[in-house]
């Protein structure tokens, strides 16, 4: 956390916040692709395509390898498309009008950014937000927890989450939830250390997500009243 400051979101942070959110998805492409390659149906399809193509082509090894390569390329493009859908979902939701979503006076909601104190421009290197949960009335949701890759391992995410939890306690929030995925193993360990507990796990409700086994986890936290 040395030389990293946490402050409330300002209008001039808009593009940086959206770019940080997008980068968090893009960097997971390889991880999700490797996961997809381990799915039973993918392995079966790949193993079946090689002898089938070899037989249909009259024994052409080159064509068999080419077909397998195209299959793998198609899978990677499908994985990228799934991540792109996730990016569009967030950018079109609360991050479309960040001020209205998080910074409206009188609303129990807020977005914070962590900025690099060594950068004269105050580069945004992390974010976290709290706002009422749409899927669970009476609860609030911890959202947009993201830290730039080169700033991880410094306690930035922990400090951001601590800021959000303190805000929730001061404002009378009693139940806080968050959603994360199988791709965020490090983040899940942090949530457990902070006192969150896993409440649910489910496949993201879409056919592409079901095919790749994209699992989402819901965590909850009982907020203690501020002294």
JSON list of C-alpha atoms in Angstrom, two decimals:
[
{"chain": "A", "resi": 1, "resn": "UNK", "atom": "CA", "xyz": [0.00, 0.00, 0.00]},
{"chain": "A", "resi": 2, "resn": "UNK", "atom": "CA", "xyz": [3.03, 2.33, 0.02]},
{"chain": "A", "resi": 3, "resn": "UNK", "atom": "CA", "xyz": [2.31, 5.46, -2.01]},
{"chain": "A", "resi": 4, "resn": "UNK", "atom": "CA", "xyz": [-1.19, 4.32, -2.99]},
{"chain": "A", "resi": 5, "resn": "UNK", "atom": "CA", "xyz": [-4.06, 6.59, -1.93]},
{"chain": "A", "resi": 6, "resn": "UNK", "atom": "CA", "xyz": [-7.73, 5.71, -1.73]},
{"chain": "A", "resi": 7, "resn": "UNK", "atom": "CA", "xyz": [-10.30, 8.40, -2.43]},
{"chain": "A", "resi": 8, "resn": "UNK", "atom": "CA", "xyz": [-13.85, 8.74, -3.71]},
{"chain": "A", "resi": 9, "resn": "UNK", "atom": "CA", "xyz": [-14.52, 8.61, -7.42]},
{"chain": "A", "resi": 10, "resn": "UNK", "atom": "CA", "xyz": [-14.45, 11.84, -9.42]},
{"chain": "A", "resi": 11, "resn": "UNK", "atom": "CA", "xyz": [-15.89, 12.51, -12.87]},
{"chain": "A", "resi": 12, "resn": "UNK", "atom": "CA", "xyz": [-12.42, 12.70, -14.43]},
{"chain": "A", "resi": 13, "resn": "UNK", "atom": "CA", "xyz": [-11.82, 9.06, -13.41]},
{"chain": "A", "resi": 14, "resn": "UNK", "atom": "CA", "xyz": [-14.56, 7.80, -15.75]},
{"chain": "A", "resi": 15, "resn": "UNK", "atom": "CA", "xyz": [-12.43, 6.43, -18.59]},
{"chain": "A", "resi": 16, "resn": "UNK", "atom": "CA", "xyz": [-9.76, 5.02, -16.26]},
{"chain": "A", "resi": 17, "resn": "UNK", "atom": "CA", "xyz": [-12.34, 3.09, -14.23]},
{"chain": "A", "resi": 18, "resn": "UNK", "atom": "CA", "xyz": [-13.93, 1.59, -17.33]},
{"chain": "A", "resi": 19, "resn": "UNK", "atom": "CA", "xyz": [-10.54, 0.69, -18.81]},
{"chain": "A", "resi": 20, "resn": "UNK", "atom": "CA", "xyz": [-9.47, -1.01, -15.58]},
{"chain": "A", "resi": 21, "resn": "UNK", "atom": "CA", "xyz": [-12.67, -3.04, -15.54]},
{"chain": "A", "resi": 22, "resn": "UNK", "atom": "CA", "xyz": [-12.13, -4.10, -19.15]},
{"chain": "A", "resi": 23, "resn": "UNK", "atom": "CA", "xyz": [-8.49, -5.04, -18.56]},
{"chain": "A", "resi": 24, "resn": "UNK", "atom": "CA", "xyz": [-9.53, -7.32, -15.69]},
{"chain": "A", "resi": 25, "resn": "UNK", "atom": "CA", "xyz": [-11.60, -9.40, -18.10]},
{"chain": "A", "resi": 26, "resn": "UNK", "atom": "CA", "xyz": [-9.10, -9.44, -20.96]},
{"chain": "A", "resi": 27, "resn": "UNK", "atom": "CA", "xyz": [-6.28, -10.75, -18.76]},
{"chain": "A", "resi": 28, "resn": "UNK", "atom": "CA", "xyz": [-8.39, -13.83, -17.93]},
{"chain": "A", "resi": 29, "resn": "UNK", "atom": "CA", "xyz": [-8.57, -15.00, -21.55]},
{"chain": "A", "resi": 30, "resn": "UNK", "atom": "CA", "xyz": [-5.76, -17.56, -21.30]},
{"chain": "A", "resi": 31, "resn": "UNK", "atom": "CA", "xyz": [-6.97, -18.88, -17.93]},
{"chain": "A", "resi": 32, "resn": "UNK", "atom": "CA", "xyz": [-10.49, -19.46, -19.21]},
{"chain": "A", "resi": 33, "resn": "UNK", "atom": "CA", "xyz": [-9.22, -20.95, -22.47]},
{"chain": "A", "resi": 34, "resn": "UNK", "atom": "CA", "xyz": [-7.12, -23.53, -20.63]},
{"chain": "A", "resi": 35, "resn": "UNK", "atom": "CA", "xyz": [-10.13, -24.35, -18.45]},
{"chain": "A", "resi": 36, "resn": "UNK", "atom": "CA", "xyz": [-12.28, -24.89, -21.54]},
{"chain": "A", "resi": 37, "resn": "UNK", "atom": "CA", "xyz": [-9.70, -27.27, -23.01]},
{"chain": "A", "resi": 38, "resn": "UNK", "atom": "CA", "xyz": [-10.17, -29.54, -19.98]},
{"chain": "A", "resi": 39, "resn": "UNK", "atom": "CA", "xyz": [-13.94, -29.86, -20.48]},
{"chain": "A", "resi": 40, "resn": "UNK", "atom": "CA", "xyz": [-14.88, -33.49, -21.31]},
{"chain": "A", "resi": 41, "resn": "UNK", "atom": "CA", "xyz": [-16.92, -32.57, -24.38]},
{"chain": "A", "resi": 42, "resn": "UNK", "atom": "CA", "xyz": [-14.05, -30.52, -25.79]},
{"chain": "A", "resi": 43, "resn": "UNK", "atom": "CA", "xyz": [-11.54, -33.32, -25.28]},
{"chain": "A", "resi": 44, "resn": "UNK", "atom": "CA", "xyz": [-13.92, -35.85, -26.85]},
{"chain": "A", "resi": 45, "resn": "UNK", "atom": "CA", "xyz": [-14.62, -33.60, -29.84]},
{"chain": "A", "resi": 46, "resn": "UNK", "atom": "CA", "xyz": [-10.93, -32.94, -30.39]},
{"chain": "A", "resi": 47, "resn": "UNK", "atom": "CA", "xyz": [-9.91, -36.58, -30.09]},
{"chain": "A", "resi": 48, "resn": "UNK", "atom": "CA", "xyz": [-12.75, -37.70, -32.36]},
{"chain": "A", "resi": 49, "resn": "UNK", "atom": "CA", "xyz": [-12.02, -35.10, -35.04]},
{"chain": "A", "resi": 50, "resn": "UNK", "atom": "CA", "xyz": [-8.46, -36.27, -35.64]},
{"chain": "A", "resi": 51, "resn": "UNK", "atom": "CA", "xyz": [-9.16, -39.89, -36.73]},
{"chain": "A", "resi": 52, "resn": "UNK", "atom": "CA", "xyz": [-12.40, -38.87, -38.45]},
{"chain": "A", "resi": 53, "resn": "UNK", "atom": "CA", "xyz": [-10.68, -36.23, -40.57]},
{"chain": "A", "resi": 54, "resn": "UNK", "atom": "CA", "xyz": [-7.78, -38.58, -41.24]},
{"chain": "A", "resi": 55, "resn": "UNK", "atom": "CA", "xyz": [-10.18, -41.25, -42.52]},
{"chain": "A", "resi": 56, "resn": "UNK", "atom": "CA", "xyz": [-12.40, -38.88, -44.55]},
{"chain": "A", "resi": 57, "resn": "UNK", "atom": "CA", "xyz": [-9.40, -37.20, -46.15]},
{"chain": "A", "resi": 58, "resn": "UNK", "atom": "CA", "xyz": [-7.90, -40.47, -47.25]},
{"chain": "A", "resi": 59, "resn": "UNK", "atom": "CA", "xyz": [-5.08, -40.41, -44.74]},
{"chain": "A", "resi": 60, "resn": "UNK", "atom": "CA", "xyz": [-4.01, -36.76, -44.87]},
{"chain": "A", "resi": 61, "resn": "UNK", "atom": "CA", "xyz": [-2.14, -35.94, -41.67]},
{"chain": "A", "resi": 62, "resn": "UNK", "atom": "CA", "xyz": [-1.79, -32.31, -42.71]},
{"chain": "A", "resi": 63, "resn": "UNK", "atom": "CA", "xyz": [-5.54, -31.87, -43.15]},
{"chain": "A", "resi": 64, "resn": "UNK", "atom": "CA", "xyz": [-6.25, -33.60, -39.83]},
{"chain": "A", "resi": 65, "resn": "UNK", "atom": "CA", "xyz": [-3.90, -31.26, -38.00]},
{"chain": "A", "resi": 66, "resn": "UNK", "atom": "CA", "xyz": [-5.39, -28.25, -39.82]},
{"chain": "A", "resi": 67, "resn": "UNK", "atom": "CA", "xyz": [-8.93, -29.21, -38.77]},
{"chain": "A", "resi": 68, "resn": "UNK", "atom": "CA", "xyz": [-7.81, -29.65, -35.15]},
{"chain": "A", "resi": 69, "resn": "UNK", "atom": "CA", "xyz": [-6.11, -26.26, -35.29]},
{"chain": "A", "resi": 70, "resn": "UNK", "atom": "CA", "xyz": [-9.25, -24.61, -36.62]},
{"chain": "A", "resi": 71, "resn": "UNK", "atom": "CA", "xyz": [-11.26, -26.25, -33.85]},
{"chain": "A", "resi": 72, "resn": "UNK", "atom": "CA", "xyz": [-8.89, -24.85, -31.21]},
{"chain": "A", "resi": 73, "resn": "UNK", "atom": "CA", "xyz": [-8.95, -21.42, -32.83]},
{"chain": "A", "resi": 74, "resn": "UNK", "atom": "CA", "xyz": [-12.74, -21.46, -32.86]},
{"chain": "A", "resi": 75, "resn": "UNK", "atom": "CA", "xyz": [-12.76, -22.33, -29.17]},
{"chain": "A", "resi": 76, "resn": "UNK", "atom": "CA", "xyz": [-10.47, -19.41, -28.37]},
{"chain": "A", "resi": 77, "resn": "UNK", "atom": "CA", "xyz": [-12.67, -17.02, -30.33]},
{"chain": "A", "resi": 78, "resn": "UNK", "atom": "CA", "xyz": [-15.73, -18.35, -28.48]},
{"chain": "A", "resi": 79, "resn": "UNK", "atom": "CA", "xyz": [-14.00, -17.80, -25.13]},
{"chain": "A", "resi": 80, "resn": "UNK", "atom": "CA", "xyz": [-13.07, -14.25, -26.15]},
{"chain": "A", "resi": 81, "resn": "UNK", "atom": "CA", "xyz": [-16.68, -13.64, -27.18]},
{"chain": "A", "resi": 82, "resn": "UNK", "atom": "CA", "xyz": [-17.89, -14.81, -23.76]},
{"chain": "A", "resi": 83, "resn": "UNK", "atom": "CA", "xyz": [-15.51, -12.42, -22.00]},
{"chain": "A", "resi": 84, "resn": "UNK", "atom": "CA", "xyz": [-16.52, -9.60, -24.35]},
{"chain": "A", "resi": 85, "resn": "UNK", "atom": "CA", "xyz": [-20.14, -10.17, -23.34]},
{"chain": "A", "resi": 86, "resn": "UNK", "atom": "CA", "xyz": [-19.13, -9.81, -19.70]},
{"chain": "A", "resi": 87, "resn": "UNK", "atom": "CA", "xyz": [-17.32, -6.57, -20.49]},
{"chain": "A", "resi": 88, "resn": "UNK", "atom": "CA", "xyz": [-20.31, -5.14, -22.33]},
{"chain": "A", "resi": 89, "resn": "UNK", "atom": "CA", "xyz": [-22.61, -6.16, -19.48]},
{"chain": "A", "resi": 90, "resn": "UNK", "atom": "CA", "xyz": [-20.67, -4.15, -16.90]},
{"chain": "A", "resi": 91, "resn": "UNK", "atom": "CA", "xyz": [-19.96, -1.16, -19.12]},
{"chain": "A", "resi": 92, "resn": "UNK", "atom": "CA", "xyz": [-23.64, -0.94, -19.99]},
{"chain": "A", "resi": 93, "resn": "UNK", "atom": "CA", "xyz": [-24.83, -1.33, -16.40]},
{"chain": "A", "resi": 94, "resn": "UNK", "atom": "CA", "xyz": [-23.53, 0.60, -13.37]},
{"chain": "A", "resi": 95, "resn": "UNK", "atom": "CA", "xyz": [-20.38, 1.73, -15.20]},
{"chain": "A", "resi": 96, "resn": "UNK", "atom": "CA", "xyz": [-22.35, 3.44, -17.94]},
{"chain": "A", "resi": 97, "resn": "UNK", "atom": "CA", "xyz": [-23.21, 6.39, -15.70]},
{"chain": "A", "resi": 98, "resn": "UNK", "atom": "CA", "xyz": [-20.92, 5.97, -12.72]},
{"chain": "A", "resi": 99, "resn": "UNK", "atom": "CA", "xyz": [-21.96, 9.21, -11.09]},
{"chain": "A", "resi": 100, "resn": "UNK", "atom": "CA", "xyz": [-25.65, 8.28, -11.09]},
{"chain": "A", "resi": 101, "resn": "UNK", "atom": "CA", "xyz": [-24.95, 4.71, -9.97]},
{"chain": "A", "resi": 102, "resn": "UNK", "atom": "CA", "xyz": [-22.61, 5.47, -7.09]},
{"chain": "A", "resi": 103, "resn": "UNK", "atom": "CA", "xyz": [-22.31, 9.15, -6.28]},
{"chain": "A", "resi": 104, "resn": "UNK", "atom": "CA", "xyz": [-25.90, 10.41, -6.10]},
{"chain": "A", "resi": 105, "resn": "UNK", "atom": "CA", "xyz": [-26.32, 12.51, -2.91]},
{"chain": "A", "resi": 106, "resn": "UNK", "atom": "CA", "xyz": [-28.55, 10.84, -0.33]},
{"chain": "A", "resi": 107, "resn": "UNK", "atom": "CA", "xyz": [-28.10, 7.37, -1.79]},
{"chain": "A", "resi": 108, "resn": "UNK", "atom": "CA", "xyz": [-26.21, 4.76, 0.21]},
{"chain": "A", "resi": 109, "resn": "UNK", "atom": "CA", "xyz": [-23.73, 4.00, -2.55]},
{"chain": "A", "resi": 110, "resn": "UNK", "atom": "CA", "xyz": [-20.17, 5.00, -3.36]},
{"chain": "A", "resi": 111, "resn": "UNK", "atom": "CA", "xyz": [-17.25, 4.14, -5.62]},
{"chain": "A", "resi": 112, "resn": "UNK", "atom": "CA", "xyz": [-13.64, 4.53, -4.55]},
{"chain": "A", "resi": 113, "resn": "UNK", "atom": "CA", "xyz": [-10.45, 4.51, -6.55]},
{"chain": "A", "resi": 114, "resn": "UNK", "atom": "CA", "xyz": [-6.89, 3.77, -5.51]},
{"chain": "A", "resi": 115, "resn": "UNK", "atom": "CA", "xyz": [-4.38, 6.05, -7.18]},
{"chain": "A", "resi": 116, "resn": "UNK", "atom": "CA", "xyz": [-0.63, 5.75, -7.63]},
{"chain": "A", "resi": 117, "resn": "UNK", "atom": "CA", "xyz": [0.99, 8.34, -5.40]},
{"chain": "A", "resi": 118, "resn": "UNK", "atom": "CA", "xyz": [4.21, 8.20, -7.44]},
{"chain": "A", "resi": 119, "resn": "UNK", "atom": "CA", "xyz": [2.40, 9.21, -10.62]},
{"chain": "A", "resi": 120, "resn": "UNK", "atom": "CA", "xyz": [1.98, 13.00, -11.00]},
{"chain": "A", "resi": 121, "resn": "UNK", "atom": "CA", "xyz": [-1.29, 12.32, -12.81]},
{"chain": "A", "resi": 122, "resn": "UNK", "atom": "CA", "xyz": [-2.59, 10.11, -10.00]},
{"chain": "A", "resi": 123, "resn": "UNK", "atom": "CA", "xyz": [-3.08, 7.04, -12.19]},
{"chain": "A", "resi": 124, "resn": "UNK", "atom": "CA", "xyz": [-6.07, 4.93, -11.10]},
{"chain": "A", "resi": 125, "resn": "UNK", "atom": "CA", "xyz": [-4.78, 1.48, -10.10]},
{"chain": "A", "resi": 126, "resn": "UNK", "atom": "CA", "xyz": [-7.77, 0.02, -8.27]},
{"chain": "A", "resi": 127, "resn": "UNK", "atom": "CA", "xyz": [-11.51, 0.37, -7.70]},
{"chain": "A", "resi": 128, "resn": "UNK", "atom": "CA", "xyz": [-14.30, -0.85, -5.45]},
{"chain": "A", "resi": 129, "resn": "UNK", "atom": "CA", "xyz": [-17.94, 0.13, -5.15]},
{"chain": "A", "resi": 130, "resn": "UNK", "atom": "CA", "xyz": [-20.98, -0.41, -2.93]},
{"chain": "A", "resi": 131, "resn": "UNK", "atom": "CA", "xyz": [-24.60, 0.01, -3.99]},
{"chain": "A", "resi": 132, "resn": "UNK", "atom": "CA", "xyz": [-28.01, -1.54, -3.25]},
{"chain": "A", "resi": 133, "resn": "UNK", "atom": "CA", "xyz": [-28.22, -5.12, -4.51]},
{"chain": "A", "resi": 134, "resn": "UNK", "atom": "CA", "xyz": [-30.76, -5.54, -7.31]},
{"chain": "A", "resi": 135, "resn": "UNK", "atom": "CA", "xyz": [-31.11, -9.30, -6.86]},
{"chain": "A", "resi": 136, "resn": "UNK", "atom": "CA", "xyz": [-31.51, -9.31, -3.07]},
{"chain": "A", "resi": 137, "resn": "UNK", "atom": "CA", "xyz": [-33.72, -6.56, -1.62]},
{"chain": "A", "resi": 138, "resn": "UNK", "atom": "CA", "xyz": [-32.45, -5.25, 1.70]},
{"chain": "A", "resi": 139, "resn": "UNK", "atom": "CA", "xyz": [-28.83, -6.12, 0.94]},
{"chain": "A", "resi": 140, "resn": "UNK", "atom": "CA", "xyz": [-26.02, -4.09, -0.59]},
{"chain": "A", "resi": 141, "resn": "UNK", "atom": "CA", "xyz": [-23.51, -5.34, -3.12]},
{"chain": "A", "resi": 142, "resn": "UNK", "atom": "CA", "xyz": [-19.75, -4.98, -3.19]},
{"chain": "A", "resi": 143, "resn": "UNK", "atom": "CA", "xyz": [-18.85, -4.48, -6.86]},
{"chain": "A", "resi": 144, "resn": "UNK", "atom": "CA", "xyz": [-16.10, -3.59, -9.32]},
{"chain": "A", "resi": 145, "resn": "UNK", "atom": "CA", "xyz": [-13.24, -4.85, -7.15]},
{"chain": "A", "resi": 146, "resn": "UNK", "atom": "CA", "xyz": [-10.27, -4.50, -9.44]},
{"chain": "A", "resi": 147, "resn": "UNK", "atom": "CA", "xyz": [-6.54, -3.77, -9.11]},
{"chain": "A", "resi": 148, "resn": "UNK", "atom": "CA", "xyz": [-4.03, -3.25, -11.90]},
{"chain": "A", "resi": 149, "resn": "UNK", "atom": "CA", "xyz": [-1.83, -6.30, -12.38]},
{"chain": "A", "resi": 150, "resn": "UNK", "atom": "CA", "xyz": [1.43, -4.60, -11.42]},
{"chain": "A", "resi": 151, "resn": "UNK", "atom": "CA", "xyz": [-0.06, -3.30, -8.15]},
{"chain": "A", "resi": 152, "resn": "UNK", "atom": "CA", "xyz": [-1.34, -6.63, -6.85]},
{"chain": "A", "resi": 153, "resn": "UNK", "atom": "CA", "xyz": [0.21, -8.22, -3.81]},
{"chain": "A", "resi": 154, "resn": "UNK", "atom": "CA", "xyz": [0.59, -4.85, -2.07]},
{"chain": "A", "resi": 155, "resn": "UNK", "atom": "CA", "xyz": [-2.60, -4.91, -0.03]},
{"chain": "A", "resi": 156, "resn": "UNK", "atom": "CA", "xyz": [-4.48, -2.54, -2.35]},
{"chain": "A", "resi": 157, "resn": "UNK", "atom": "CA", "xyz": [-7.53, -4.78, -2.76]},
{"chain": "A", "resi": 158, "resn": "UNK", "atom": "CA", "xyz": [-7.69, -5.40, 1.00]},
{"chain": "A", "resi": 159, "resn": "UNK", "atom": "CA", "xyz": [-7.54, -1.67, 1.71]},
{"chain": "A", "resi": 160, "resn": "UNK", "atom": "CA", "xyz": [-10.21, -0.90, -0.89]},
{"chain": "A", "resi": 161, "resn": "UNK", "atom": "CA", "xyz": [-12.53, -3.56, 0.53]},
{"chain": "A", "resi": 162, "resn": "UNK", "atom": "CA", "xyz": [-11.87, -2.29, 4.06]},
{"chain": "A", "resi": 163, "resn": "UNK", "atom": "CA", "xyz": [-12.89, 1.20, 2.97]},
{"chain": "A", "resi": 164, "resn": "UNK", "atom": "CA", "xyz": [-16.11, -0.14, 1.49]},
{"chain": "A", "resi": 165, "resn": "UNK", "atom": "CA", "xyz": [-16.91, -2.25, 4.57]},
{"chain": "A", "resi": 166, "resn": "UNK", "atom": "CA", "xyz": [-16.39, 0.75, 6.85]},
{"chain": "A", "resi": 167, "resn": "UNK", "atom": "CA", "xyz": [-18.71, 2.82, 4.65]},
{"chain": "A", "resi": 168, "resn": "UNK", "atom": "CA", "xyz": [-21.37, 0.11, 4.84]},
{"chain": "A", "resi": 169, "resn": "UNK", "atom": "CA", "xyz": [-21.13, -0.03, 8.64]},
{"chain": "A", "resi": 170, "resn": "UNK", "atom": "CA", "xyz": [-21.41, 3.77, 8.98]},
{"chain": "A", "resi": 171, "resn": "UNK", "atom": "CA", "xyz": [-24.51, 3.82, 6.82]},
{"chain": "A", "resi": 172, "resn": "UNK", "atom": "CA", "xyz": [-26.45, 1.09, 8.57]},
{"chain": "A", "resi": 173, "resn": "UNK", "atom": "CA", "xyz": [-25.94, -1.67, 6.02]},
{"chain": "A", "resi": 174, "resn": "UNK", "atom": "CA", "xyz": [-26.33, -5.07, 7.65]},
{"chain": "A", "resi": 175, "resn": "UNK", "atom": "CA", "xyz": [-25.99, -7.52, 4.78]},
{"chain": "A", "resi": 176, "resn": "UNK", "atom": "CA", "xyz": [-23.37, -7.21, 2.06]},
{"chain": "A", "resi": 177, "resn": "UNK", "atom": "CA", "xyz": [-23.02, -9.60, -0.88]},
{"chain": "A", "resi": 178, "resn": "UNK", "atom": "CA", "xyz": [-20.67, -9.94, -3.81]},
{"chain": "A", "resi": 179, "resn": "UNK", "atom": "CA", "xyz": [-20.44, -12.09, -6.90]},
{"chain": "A", "resi": 180, "resn": "UNK", "atom": "CA", "xyz": [-17.21, -13.50, -8.28]},
{"chain": "A", "resi": 181, "resn": "UNK", "atom": "CA", "xyz": [-16.22, -16.33, -10.60]},
{"chain": "A", "resi": 182, "resn": "UNK", "atom": "CA", "xyz": [-14.02, -19.38, -10.78]},
{"chain": "A", "resi": 183, "resn": "UNK", "atom": "CA", "xyz": [-11.38, -17.22, -12.48]},
{"chain": "A", "resi": 184, "resn": "UNK", "atom": "CA", "xyz": [-10.80, -15.11, -9.36]},
{"chain": "A", "resi": 185, "resn": "UNK", "atom": "CA", "xyz": [-9.22, -17.66, -7.01]},
{"chain": "A", "resi": 186, "resn": "UNK", "atom": "CA", "xyz": [-6.95, -15.09, -5.33]},
{"chain": "A", "resi": 187, "resn": "UNK", "atom": "CA", "xyz": [-9.87, -12.73, -4.81]},
{"chain": "A", "resi": 188, "resn": "UNK", "atom": "CA", "xyz": [-11.91, -15.48, -3.19]},
{"chain": "A", "resi": 189, "resn": "UNK", "atom": "CA", "xyz": [-9.14, -16.14, -0.69]},
{"chain": "A", "resi": 190, "resn": "UNK", "atom": "CA", "xyz": [-9.14, -12.43, 0.18]},
{"chain": "A", "resi": 191, "resn": "UNK", "atom": "CA", "xyz": [-12.90, -12.40, 0.72]},
{"chain": "A", "resi": 192, "resn": "UNK", "atom": "CA", "xyz": [-12.65, -15.34, 3.09]},
{"chain": "A", "resi": 193, "resn": "UNK", "atom": "CA", "xyz": [-9.90, -13.58, 5.06]},
{"chain": "A", "resi": 194, "resn": "UNK", "atom": "CA", "xyz": [-12.10, -10.49, 5.31]},
{"chain": "A", "resi": 195, "resn": "UNK", "atom": "CA", "xyz": [-14.91, -12.55, 6.85]},
{"chain": "A", "resi": 196, "resn": "UNK", "atom": "CA", "xyz": [-17.12, -13.26, 3.85]},
{"chain": "A", "resi": 197, "resn": "UNK", "atom": "CA", "xyz": [-18.70, -16.70, 3.54]},
{"chain": "A", "resi": 198, "resn": "UNK", "atom": "CA", "xyz": [-19.70, -18.53, 0.39]},
{"chain": "A", "resi": 199, "resn": "UNK", "atom": "CA", "xyz": [-23.49, -18.68, 0.08]},
{"chain": "A", "resi": 200, "resn": "UNK", "atom": "CA", "xyz": [-24.17, -19.99, -3.42]},
{"chain": "A", "resi": 201, "resn": "UNK", "atom": "CA", "xyz": [-22.50, -21.25, -6.55]},
{"chain": "A", "resi": 202, "resn": "UNK", "atom": "CA", "xyz": [-24.11, -21.63, -9.96]},
{"chain": "A", "resi": 203, "resn": "UNK", "atom": "CA", "xyz": [-23.40, -21.69, -13.67]},
{"chain": "A", "resi": 204, "resn": "UNK", "atom": "CA", "xyz": [-23.80, -18.31, -15.32]},
{"chain": "A", "resi": 205, "resn": "UNK", "atom": "CA", "xyz": [-27.24, -18.47, -17.04]},
{"chain": "A", "resi": 206, "resn": "UNK", "atom": "CA", "xyz": [-26.29, -18.59, -20.71]},
{"chain": "A", "resi": 207, "resn": "UNK", "atom": "CA", "xyz": [-25.63, -21.41, -23.16]},
{"chain": "A", "resi": 208, "resn": "UNK", "atom": "CA", "xyz": [-21.98, -20.40, -23.86]},
{"chain": "A", "resi": 209, "resn": "UNK", "atom": "CA", "xyz": [-21.29, -20.18, -20.13]},
{"chain": "A", "resi": 210, "resn": "UNK", "atom": "CA", "xyz": [-22.90, -23.56, -19.56]},
{"chain": "A", "resi": 211, "resn": "UNK", "atom": "CA", "xyz": [-20.79, -25.14, -22.31]},
{"chain": "A", "resi": 212, "resn": "UNK", "atom": "CA", "xyz": [-17.55, -23.90, -20.77]},
{"chain": "A", "resi": 213, "resn": "UNK", "atom": "CA", "xyz": [-18.67, -24.54, -17.19]},
{"chain": "A", "resi": 214, "resn": "UNK", "atom": "CA", "xyz": [-18.39, -20.89, -16.14]},
{"chain": "A", "resi": 215, "resn": "UNK", "atom": "CA", "xyz": [-19.16, -20.99, -12.41]},
{"chain": "A", "resi": 216, "resn": "UNK", "atom": "CA", "xyz": [-20.19, -17.94, -10.39]},
{"chain": "A", "resi": 217, "resn": "UNK", "atom": "CA", "xyz": [-19.98, -17.70, -6.59]},
{"chain": "A", "resi": 218, "resn": "UNK", "atom": "CA", "xyz": [-22.03, -15.54, -4.27]},
{"chain": "A", "resi": 219, "resn": "UNK", "atom": "CA", "xyz": [-20.40, -14.46, -1.01]},
{"chain": "A", "resi": 220, "resn": "UNK", "atom": "CA", "xyz": [-22.05, -12.74, 1.93]},
{"chain": "A", "resi": 221, "resn": "UNK", "atom": "CA", "xyz": [-20.90, -10.64, 4.88]},
{"chain": "A", "resi": 222, "resn": "UNK", "atom": "CA", "xyz": [-22.77, -9.65, 8.02]},
{"chain": "A", "resi": 223, "resn": "UNK", "atom": "CA", "xyz": [-21.82, -6.02, 8.62]},
{"chain": "A", "resi": 224, "resn": "UNK", "atom": "CA", "xyz": [-21.26, -4.94, 12.22]},
{"chain": "A", "resi": 225, "resn": "UNK", "atom": "CA", "xyz": [-22.59, -1.55, 13.23]},
{"chain": "A", "resi": 226, "resn": "UNK", "atom": "CA", "xyz": [-19.98, 1.19, 13.43]},
{"chain": "A", "resi": 227, "resn": "UNK", "atom": "CA", "xyz": [-19.10, 2.15, 17.04]}
]
